[in-house]
Coordinates of N, CA, C and O in Angstrom, one line a residue:
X1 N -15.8 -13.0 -12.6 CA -16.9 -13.4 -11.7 C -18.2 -12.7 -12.1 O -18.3 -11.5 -12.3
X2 N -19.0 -13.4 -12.2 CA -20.3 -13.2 -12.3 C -21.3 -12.8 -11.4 O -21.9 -13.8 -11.0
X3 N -22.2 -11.2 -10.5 CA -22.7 -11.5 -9.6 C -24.2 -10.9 -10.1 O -24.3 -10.1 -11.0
X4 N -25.4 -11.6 -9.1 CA -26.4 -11.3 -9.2 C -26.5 -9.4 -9.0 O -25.6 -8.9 -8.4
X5 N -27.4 -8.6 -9.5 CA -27.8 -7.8 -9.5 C -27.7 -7.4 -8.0 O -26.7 -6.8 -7.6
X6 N -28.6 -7.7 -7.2 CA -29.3 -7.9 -6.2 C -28.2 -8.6 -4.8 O -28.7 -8.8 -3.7
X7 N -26.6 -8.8 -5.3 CA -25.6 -9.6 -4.5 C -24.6 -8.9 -5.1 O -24.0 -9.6 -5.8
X8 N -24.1 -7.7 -5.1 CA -22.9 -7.3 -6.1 C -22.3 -7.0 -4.8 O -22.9 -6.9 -3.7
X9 N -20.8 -6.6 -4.9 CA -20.0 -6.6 -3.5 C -20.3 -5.0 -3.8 O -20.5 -4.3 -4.8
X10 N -20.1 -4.6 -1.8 CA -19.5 -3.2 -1.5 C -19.0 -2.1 -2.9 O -19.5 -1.1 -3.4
X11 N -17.4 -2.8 -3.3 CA -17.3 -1.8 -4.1 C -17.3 -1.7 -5.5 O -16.4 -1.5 -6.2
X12 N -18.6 -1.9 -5.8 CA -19.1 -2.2 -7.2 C -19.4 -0.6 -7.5 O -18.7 -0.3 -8.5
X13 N -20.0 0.3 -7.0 CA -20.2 1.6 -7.5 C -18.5 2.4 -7.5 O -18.1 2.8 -8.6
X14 N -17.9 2.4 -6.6 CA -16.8 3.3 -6.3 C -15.6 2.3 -8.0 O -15.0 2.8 -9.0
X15 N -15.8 1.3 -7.7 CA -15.3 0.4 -8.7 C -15.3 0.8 -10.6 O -14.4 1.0 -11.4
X16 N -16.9 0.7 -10.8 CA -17.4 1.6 -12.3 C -16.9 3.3 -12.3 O -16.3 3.8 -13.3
X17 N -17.3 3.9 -11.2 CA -17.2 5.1 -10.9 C -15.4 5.5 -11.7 O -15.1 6.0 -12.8
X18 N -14.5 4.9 -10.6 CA -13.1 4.8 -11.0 C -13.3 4.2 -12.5 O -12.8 5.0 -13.3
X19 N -13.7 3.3 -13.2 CA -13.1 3.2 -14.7 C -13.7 3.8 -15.6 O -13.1 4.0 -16.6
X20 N -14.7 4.2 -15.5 CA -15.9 5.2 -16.3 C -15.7 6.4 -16.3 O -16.0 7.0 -17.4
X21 N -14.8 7.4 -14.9 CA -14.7 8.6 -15.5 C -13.6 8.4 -16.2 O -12.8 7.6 -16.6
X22 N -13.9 9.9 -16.4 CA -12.3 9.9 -17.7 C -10.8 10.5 -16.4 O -11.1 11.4 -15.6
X23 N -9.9 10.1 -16.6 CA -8.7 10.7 -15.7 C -8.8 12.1 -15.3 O -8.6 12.5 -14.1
X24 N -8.9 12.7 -16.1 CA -8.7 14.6 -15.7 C -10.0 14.5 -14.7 O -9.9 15.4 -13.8
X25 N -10.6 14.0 -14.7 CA -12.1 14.2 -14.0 C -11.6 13.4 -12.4 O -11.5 14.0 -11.4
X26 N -11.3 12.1 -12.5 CA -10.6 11.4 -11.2 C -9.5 12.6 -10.6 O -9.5 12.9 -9.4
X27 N -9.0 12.9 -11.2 CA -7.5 13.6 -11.1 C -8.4 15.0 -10.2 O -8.1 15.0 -9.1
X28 N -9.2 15.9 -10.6 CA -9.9 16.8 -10.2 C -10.8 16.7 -9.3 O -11.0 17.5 -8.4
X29 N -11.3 15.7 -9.5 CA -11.8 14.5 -7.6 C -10.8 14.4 -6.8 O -10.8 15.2 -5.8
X30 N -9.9 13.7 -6.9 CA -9.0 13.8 -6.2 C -8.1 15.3 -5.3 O -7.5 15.4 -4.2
X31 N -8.4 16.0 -6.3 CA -7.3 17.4 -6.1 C -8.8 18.3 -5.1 O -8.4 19.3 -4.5
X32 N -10.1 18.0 -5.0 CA -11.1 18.5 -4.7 C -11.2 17.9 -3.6 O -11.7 18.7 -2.7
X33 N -10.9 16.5 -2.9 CA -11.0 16.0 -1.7 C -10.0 16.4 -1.1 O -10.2 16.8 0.0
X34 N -8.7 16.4 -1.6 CA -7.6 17.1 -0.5 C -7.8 18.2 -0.3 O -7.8 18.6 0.9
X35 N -8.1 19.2 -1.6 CA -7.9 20.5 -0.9 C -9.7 21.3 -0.5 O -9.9 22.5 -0.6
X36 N -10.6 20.4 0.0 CA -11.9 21.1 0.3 C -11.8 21.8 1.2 O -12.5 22.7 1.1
X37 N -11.1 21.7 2.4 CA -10.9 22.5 3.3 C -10.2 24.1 3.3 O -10.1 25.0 4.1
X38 N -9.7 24.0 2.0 CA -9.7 25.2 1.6 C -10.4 26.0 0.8 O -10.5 27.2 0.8
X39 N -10.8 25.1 0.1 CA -11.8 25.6 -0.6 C -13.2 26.4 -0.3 O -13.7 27.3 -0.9
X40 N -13.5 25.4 1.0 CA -14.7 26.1 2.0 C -14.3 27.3 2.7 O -15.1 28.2 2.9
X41 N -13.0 27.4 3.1 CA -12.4 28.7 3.9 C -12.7 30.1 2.8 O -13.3 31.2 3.1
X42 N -11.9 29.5 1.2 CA -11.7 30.8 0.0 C -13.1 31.0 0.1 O -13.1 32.2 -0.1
X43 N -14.5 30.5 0.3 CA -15.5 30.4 -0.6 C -16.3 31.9 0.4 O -16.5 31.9 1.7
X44 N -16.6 32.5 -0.1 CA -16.8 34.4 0.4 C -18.2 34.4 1.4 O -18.6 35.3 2.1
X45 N -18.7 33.5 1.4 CA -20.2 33.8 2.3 C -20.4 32.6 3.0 O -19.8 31.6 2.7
X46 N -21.4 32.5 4.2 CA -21.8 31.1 4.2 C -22.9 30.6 3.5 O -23.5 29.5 3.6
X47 N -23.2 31.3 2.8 CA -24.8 30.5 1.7 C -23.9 29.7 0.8 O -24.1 28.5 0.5
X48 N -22.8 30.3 0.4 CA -21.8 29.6 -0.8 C -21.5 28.4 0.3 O -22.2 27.5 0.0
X49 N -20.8 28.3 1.0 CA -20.3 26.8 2.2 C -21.9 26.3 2.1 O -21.7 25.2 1.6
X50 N -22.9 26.5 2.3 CA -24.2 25.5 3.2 C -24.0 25.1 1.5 O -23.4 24.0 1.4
X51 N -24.3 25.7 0.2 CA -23.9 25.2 -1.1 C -23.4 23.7 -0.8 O -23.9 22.6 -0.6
X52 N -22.2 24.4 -1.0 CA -20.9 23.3 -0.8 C -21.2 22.3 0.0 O -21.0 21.2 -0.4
X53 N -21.6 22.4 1.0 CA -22.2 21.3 2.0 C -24.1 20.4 1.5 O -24.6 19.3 1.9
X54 N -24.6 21.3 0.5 CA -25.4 20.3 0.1 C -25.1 20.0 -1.4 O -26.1 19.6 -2.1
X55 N -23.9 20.0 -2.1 CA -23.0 19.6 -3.2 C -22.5 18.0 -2.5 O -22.4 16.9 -3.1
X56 N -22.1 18.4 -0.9 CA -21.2 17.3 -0.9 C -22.1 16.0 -0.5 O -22.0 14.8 -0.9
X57 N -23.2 16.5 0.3 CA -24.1 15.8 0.6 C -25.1 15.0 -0.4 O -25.7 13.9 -0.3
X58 N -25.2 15.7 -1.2 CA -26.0 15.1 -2.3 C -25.3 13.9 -3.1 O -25.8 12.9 -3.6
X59 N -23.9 14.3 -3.0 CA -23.0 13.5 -3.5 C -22.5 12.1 -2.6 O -22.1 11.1 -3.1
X60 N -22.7 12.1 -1.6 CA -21.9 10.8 -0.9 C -22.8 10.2 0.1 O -22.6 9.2 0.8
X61 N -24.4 11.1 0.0 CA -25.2 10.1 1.0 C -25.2 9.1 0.0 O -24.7 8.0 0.4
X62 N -25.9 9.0 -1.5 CA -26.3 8.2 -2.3 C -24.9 7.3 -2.5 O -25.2 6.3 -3.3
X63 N -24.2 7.3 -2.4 CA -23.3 6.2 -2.8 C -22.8 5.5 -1.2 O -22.4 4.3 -1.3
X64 N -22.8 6.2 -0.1 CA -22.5 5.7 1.3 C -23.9 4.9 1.2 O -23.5 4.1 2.1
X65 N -25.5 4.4 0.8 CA -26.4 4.3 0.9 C -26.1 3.0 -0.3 O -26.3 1.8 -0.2
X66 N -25.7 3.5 -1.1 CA -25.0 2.0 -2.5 C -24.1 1.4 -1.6 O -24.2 0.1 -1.6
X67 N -23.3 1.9 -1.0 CA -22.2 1.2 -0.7 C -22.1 -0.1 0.3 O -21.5 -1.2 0.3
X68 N -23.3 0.7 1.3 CA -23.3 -0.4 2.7 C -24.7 -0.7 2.9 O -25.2 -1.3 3.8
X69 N -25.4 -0.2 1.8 CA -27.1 -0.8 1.6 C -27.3 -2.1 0.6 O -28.3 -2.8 0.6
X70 N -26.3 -2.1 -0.3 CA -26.3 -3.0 -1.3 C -27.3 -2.9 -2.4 O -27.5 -3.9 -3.1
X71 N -28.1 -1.8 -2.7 CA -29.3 -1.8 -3.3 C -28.8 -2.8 -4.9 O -27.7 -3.0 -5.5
X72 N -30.3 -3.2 -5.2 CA -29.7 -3.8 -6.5 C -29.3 -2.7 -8.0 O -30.1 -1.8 -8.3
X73 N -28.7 -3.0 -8.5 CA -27.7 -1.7 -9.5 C -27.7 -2.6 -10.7 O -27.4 -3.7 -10.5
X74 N -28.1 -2.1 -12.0 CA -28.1 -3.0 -12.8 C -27.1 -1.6 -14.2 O -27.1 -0.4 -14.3
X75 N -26.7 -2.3 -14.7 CA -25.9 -1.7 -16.4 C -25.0 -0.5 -15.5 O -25.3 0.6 -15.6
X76 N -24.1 -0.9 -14.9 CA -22.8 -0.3 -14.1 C -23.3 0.8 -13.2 O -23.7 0.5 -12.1
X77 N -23.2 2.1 -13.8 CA -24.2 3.5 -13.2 C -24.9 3.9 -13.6 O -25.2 5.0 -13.3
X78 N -25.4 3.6 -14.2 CA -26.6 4.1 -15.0 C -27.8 5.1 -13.8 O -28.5 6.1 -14.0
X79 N -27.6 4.3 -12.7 CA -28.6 4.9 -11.7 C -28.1 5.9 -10.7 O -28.4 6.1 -9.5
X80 N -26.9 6.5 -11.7 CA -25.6 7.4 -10.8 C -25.7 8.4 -11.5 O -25.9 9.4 -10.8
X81 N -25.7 8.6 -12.5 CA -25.4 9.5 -13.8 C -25.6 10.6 -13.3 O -25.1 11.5 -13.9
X82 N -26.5 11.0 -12.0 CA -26.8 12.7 -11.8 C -25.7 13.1 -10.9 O -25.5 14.2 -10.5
X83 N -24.8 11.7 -10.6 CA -23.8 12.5 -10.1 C -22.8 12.9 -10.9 O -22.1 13.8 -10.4
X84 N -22.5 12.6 -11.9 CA -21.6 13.6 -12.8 C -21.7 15.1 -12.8 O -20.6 15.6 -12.8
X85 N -22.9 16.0 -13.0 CA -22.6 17.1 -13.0 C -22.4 17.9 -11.6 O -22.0 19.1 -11.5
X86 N -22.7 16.8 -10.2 CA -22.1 17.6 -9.1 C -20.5 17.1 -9.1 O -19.7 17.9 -8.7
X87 N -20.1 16.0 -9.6 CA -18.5 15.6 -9.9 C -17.6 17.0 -10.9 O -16.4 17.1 -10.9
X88 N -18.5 17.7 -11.5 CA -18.0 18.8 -12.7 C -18.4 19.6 -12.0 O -17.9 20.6 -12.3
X89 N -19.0 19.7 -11.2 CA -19.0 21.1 -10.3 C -17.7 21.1 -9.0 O -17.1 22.1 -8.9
X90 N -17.5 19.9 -8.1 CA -16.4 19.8 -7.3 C -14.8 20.1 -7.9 O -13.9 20.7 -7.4
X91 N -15.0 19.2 -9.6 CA -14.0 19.6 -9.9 C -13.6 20.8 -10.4 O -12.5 21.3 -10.3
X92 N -14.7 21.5 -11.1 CA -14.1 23.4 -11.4 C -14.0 23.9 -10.2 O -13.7 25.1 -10.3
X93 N -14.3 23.6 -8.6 CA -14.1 24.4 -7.8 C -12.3 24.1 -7.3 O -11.6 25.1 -6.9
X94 N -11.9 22.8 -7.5 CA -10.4 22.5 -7.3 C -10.0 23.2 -8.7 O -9.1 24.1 -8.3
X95 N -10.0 23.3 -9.8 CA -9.3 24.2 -10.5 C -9.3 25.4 -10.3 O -8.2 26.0 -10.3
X96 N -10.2 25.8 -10.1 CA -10.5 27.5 -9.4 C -9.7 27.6 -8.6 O -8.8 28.3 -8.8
X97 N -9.8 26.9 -7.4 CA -8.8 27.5 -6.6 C -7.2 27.1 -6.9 O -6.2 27.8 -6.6
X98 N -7.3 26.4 -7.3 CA -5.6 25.3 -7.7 C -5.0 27.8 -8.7 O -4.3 28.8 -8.4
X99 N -5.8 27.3 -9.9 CA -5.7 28.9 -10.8 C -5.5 29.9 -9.3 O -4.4 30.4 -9.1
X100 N -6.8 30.3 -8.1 CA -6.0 32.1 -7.4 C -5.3 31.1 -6.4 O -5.1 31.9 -5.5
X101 N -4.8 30.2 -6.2 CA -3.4 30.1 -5.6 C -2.4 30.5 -7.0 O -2.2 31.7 -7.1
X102 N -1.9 29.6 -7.9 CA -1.2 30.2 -8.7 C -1.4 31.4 -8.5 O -0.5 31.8 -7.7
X103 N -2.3 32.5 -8.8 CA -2.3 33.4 -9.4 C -1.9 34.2 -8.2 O -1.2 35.1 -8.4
X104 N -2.3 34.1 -6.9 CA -2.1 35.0 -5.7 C -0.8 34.7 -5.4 O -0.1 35.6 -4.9
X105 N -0.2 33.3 -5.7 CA 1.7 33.5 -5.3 C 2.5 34.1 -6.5 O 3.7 34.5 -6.4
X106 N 1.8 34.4 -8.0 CA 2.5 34.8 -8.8 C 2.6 36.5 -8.6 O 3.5 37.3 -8.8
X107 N 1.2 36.7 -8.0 CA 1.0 38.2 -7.8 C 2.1 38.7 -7.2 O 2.6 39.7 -7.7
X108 N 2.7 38.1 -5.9 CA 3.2 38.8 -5.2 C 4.8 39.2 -5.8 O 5.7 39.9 -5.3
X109 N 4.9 38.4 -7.0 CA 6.5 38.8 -7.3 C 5.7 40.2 -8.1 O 6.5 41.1 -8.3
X110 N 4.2 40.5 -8.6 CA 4.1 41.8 -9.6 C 4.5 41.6 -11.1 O 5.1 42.4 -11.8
X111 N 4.2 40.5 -11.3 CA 4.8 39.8 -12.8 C 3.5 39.9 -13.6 O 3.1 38.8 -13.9
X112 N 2.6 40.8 -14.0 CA 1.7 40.7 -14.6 C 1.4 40.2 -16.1 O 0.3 40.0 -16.6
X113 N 3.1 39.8 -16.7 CA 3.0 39.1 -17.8 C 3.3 37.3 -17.6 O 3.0 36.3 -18.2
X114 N 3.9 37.5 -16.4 CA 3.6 35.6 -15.8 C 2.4 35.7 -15.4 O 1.9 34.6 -15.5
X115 N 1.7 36.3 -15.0 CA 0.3 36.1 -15.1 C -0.4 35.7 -15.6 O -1.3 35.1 -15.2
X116 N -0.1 36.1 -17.2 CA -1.1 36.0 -17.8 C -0.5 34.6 -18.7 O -1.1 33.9 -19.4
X117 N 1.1 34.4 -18.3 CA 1.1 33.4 -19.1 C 0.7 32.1 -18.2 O 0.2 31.1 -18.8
X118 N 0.8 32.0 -17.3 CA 0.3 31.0 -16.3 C -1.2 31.1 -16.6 O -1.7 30.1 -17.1
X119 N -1.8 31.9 -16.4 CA -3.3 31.9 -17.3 C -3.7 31.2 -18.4 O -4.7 30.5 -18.5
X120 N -2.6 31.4 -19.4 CA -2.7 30.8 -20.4 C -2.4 29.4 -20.9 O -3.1 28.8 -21.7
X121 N -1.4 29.0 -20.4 CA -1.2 27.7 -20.2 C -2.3 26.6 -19.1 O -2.3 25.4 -19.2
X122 N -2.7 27.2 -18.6 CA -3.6 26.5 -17.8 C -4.6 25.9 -18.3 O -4.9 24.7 -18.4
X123 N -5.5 27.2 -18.7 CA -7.0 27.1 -20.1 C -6.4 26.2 -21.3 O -7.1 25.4 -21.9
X124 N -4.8 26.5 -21.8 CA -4.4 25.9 -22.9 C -4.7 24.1 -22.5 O -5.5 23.3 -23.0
X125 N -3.8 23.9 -21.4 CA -4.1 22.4 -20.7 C -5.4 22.3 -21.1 O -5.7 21.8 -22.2
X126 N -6.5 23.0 -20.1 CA -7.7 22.7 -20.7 C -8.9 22.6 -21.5 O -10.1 22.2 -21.4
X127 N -8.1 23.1 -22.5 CA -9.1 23.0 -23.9 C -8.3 21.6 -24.7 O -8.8 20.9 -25.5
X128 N -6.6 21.6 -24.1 CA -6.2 20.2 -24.8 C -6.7 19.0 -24.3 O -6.6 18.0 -25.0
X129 N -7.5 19.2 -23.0 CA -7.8 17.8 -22.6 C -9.4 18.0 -22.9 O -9.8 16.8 -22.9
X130 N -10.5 19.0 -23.2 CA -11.2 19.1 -23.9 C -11.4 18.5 -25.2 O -12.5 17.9 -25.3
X131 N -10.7 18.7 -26.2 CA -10.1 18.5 -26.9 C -10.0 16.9 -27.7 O -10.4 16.4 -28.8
X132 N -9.2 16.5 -26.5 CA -9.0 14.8 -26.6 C -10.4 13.9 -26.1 O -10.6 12.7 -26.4
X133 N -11.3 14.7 -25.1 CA -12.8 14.0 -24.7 C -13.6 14.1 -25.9 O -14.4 13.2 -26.4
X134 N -13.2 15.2 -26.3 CA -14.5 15.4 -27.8 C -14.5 14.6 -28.8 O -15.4 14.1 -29.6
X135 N -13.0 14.5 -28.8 CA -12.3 13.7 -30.2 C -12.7 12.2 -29.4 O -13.8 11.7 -29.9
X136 N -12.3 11.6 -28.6 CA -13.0 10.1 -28.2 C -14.4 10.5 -28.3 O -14.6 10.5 -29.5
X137 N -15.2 10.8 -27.8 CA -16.2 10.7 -28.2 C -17.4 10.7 -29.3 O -18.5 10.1 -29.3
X138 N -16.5 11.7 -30.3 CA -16.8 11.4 -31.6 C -16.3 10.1 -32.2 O -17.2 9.5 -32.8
X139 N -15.1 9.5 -32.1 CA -14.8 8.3 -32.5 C -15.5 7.2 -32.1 O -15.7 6.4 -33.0
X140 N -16.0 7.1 -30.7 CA -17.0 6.2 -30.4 C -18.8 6.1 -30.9 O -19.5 5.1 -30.8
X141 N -18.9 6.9 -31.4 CA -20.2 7.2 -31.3 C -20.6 6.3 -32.2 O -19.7 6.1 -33.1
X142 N -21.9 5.5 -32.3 CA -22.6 5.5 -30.8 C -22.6 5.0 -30.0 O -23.5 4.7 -29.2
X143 N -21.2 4.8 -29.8 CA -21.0 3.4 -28.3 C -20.4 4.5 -27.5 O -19.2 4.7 -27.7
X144 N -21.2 5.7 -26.4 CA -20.2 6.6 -25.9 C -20.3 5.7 -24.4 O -19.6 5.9 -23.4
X145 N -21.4 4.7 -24.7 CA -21.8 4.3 -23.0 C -20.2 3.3 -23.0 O -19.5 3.5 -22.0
X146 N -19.7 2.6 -23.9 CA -18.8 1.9 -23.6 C -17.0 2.6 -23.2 O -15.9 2.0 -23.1
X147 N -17.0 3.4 -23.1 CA -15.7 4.4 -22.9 C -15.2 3.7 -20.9 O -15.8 3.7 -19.9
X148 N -14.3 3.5 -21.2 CA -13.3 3.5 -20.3 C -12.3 4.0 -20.1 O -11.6 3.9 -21.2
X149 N -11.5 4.7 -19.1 CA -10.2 5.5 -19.0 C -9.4 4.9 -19.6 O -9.5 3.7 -20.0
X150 N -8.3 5.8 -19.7 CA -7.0 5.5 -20.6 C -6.2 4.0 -19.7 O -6.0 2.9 -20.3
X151 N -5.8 4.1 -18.3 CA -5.5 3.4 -17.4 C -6.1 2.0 -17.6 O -5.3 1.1 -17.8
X152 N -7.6 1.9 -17.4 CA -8.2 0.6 -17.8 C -8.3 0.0 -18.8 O -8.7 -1.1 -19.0
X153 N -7.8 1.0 -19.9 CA -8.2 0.2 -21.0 C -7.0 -0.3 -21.8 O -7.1 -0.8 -22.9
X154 N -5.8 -0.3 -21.0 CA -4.4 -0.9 -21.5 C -4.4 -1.9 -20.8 O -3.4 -2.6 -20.9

C-alpha cells in the first residue's frame, strides 16, 4: 500500500521504529519498560529519577504527538533519529540493573569467582553483539540507512 506523506496510518512510527532497530536494542527496550519501576526505585537520588523522568518524557511525548497528531513524516525516521541515543541510554540502564541484580543474588552465596565469571560472560555477550553491529555495518556501507533487523529481513 501506498500512503501519502501527509495520510500515513497511526502506526507508521512505532512500525519503522520496530524494523529499523537492531534486536538487542528492541530486546533492551523491552527489558527497560518492564523493569522501570525498578530501576527508578535502584536510581540513588531524586535529581537521578526527575533525569529518568525527562529521559522518558523526551522520549514518548514526540512519538504519542506522531502517533495521534499524524504529522506528515517523510523517508521512515529520519525526523526521529534523536531518539536513538535516549533509546541507548534506557537500554544501558536495563542492563545495569539486569548486571547488580545478578551480581547482588550472586553476592549473597560469597562466590567472588562466580562473580566475576558472570561479569564476564555478560560484557563477553556484549562485545559479541557489538561485534556483529560493526561487522553489518561495515558490510553495508554506504547503504547503513537501508539495514533492517534480523526478524524482518527473512
Amino acid at each position: 500500500t501506498i500512503y501519502r506523506s501527509t495520510a500515513l496510518p497511526w502506526f507508521y512510527l512505532p512500525l519503522y521504529l520496530y524494523v529499523q532497530l537492531p534486536v538487542f536494542h528492541l530486546a533492551l527496550l523491552a527489558l527497560a519498560f518492564f523493569s522501570m519501576p525498578f530501576i527508578a526505585r535502584a536510581l540513588p537520588s531524586r535529581a537521578h529519577r526527575s533525569a529518568l523522568a525527562l529521559i522518558l518524557l523526551t522520549i514518548f511525548v514526540p512519538v504519542c504527538y506522531a502517533v495521534f497528531r499524524h504529522p506528515a513524516l517523510y523517508d521512515a525516521v529520519r525526523h526521529f533519529i534523536f531518539l536513538l541515543p535516549l533509546f541507548a541510554v534506557l537500554g544501558s540502564l536495563a542492563f545495569w540493573h539486569v548486571y547488580e541484580w545478578l551480581d547482588h543474588g550472586i553476592a549473597q552465596f560469597g562466590n567472588s569467582y562466580m562473580r566475576s565469571f558472570t561479569a564476564a560472560v555478560l560484557f563477553s555477550g556484549l562485545a559479541a553483539i557489538g561485534y556483529y553491529h560493526i561487522r553489518t555495518m561495515i558490510r553495508l556501507h554506504p547503504y547503513e540507512y537501508i539495514y533492517v533487523n534480523a526478524p524482518k529481513a527473512a
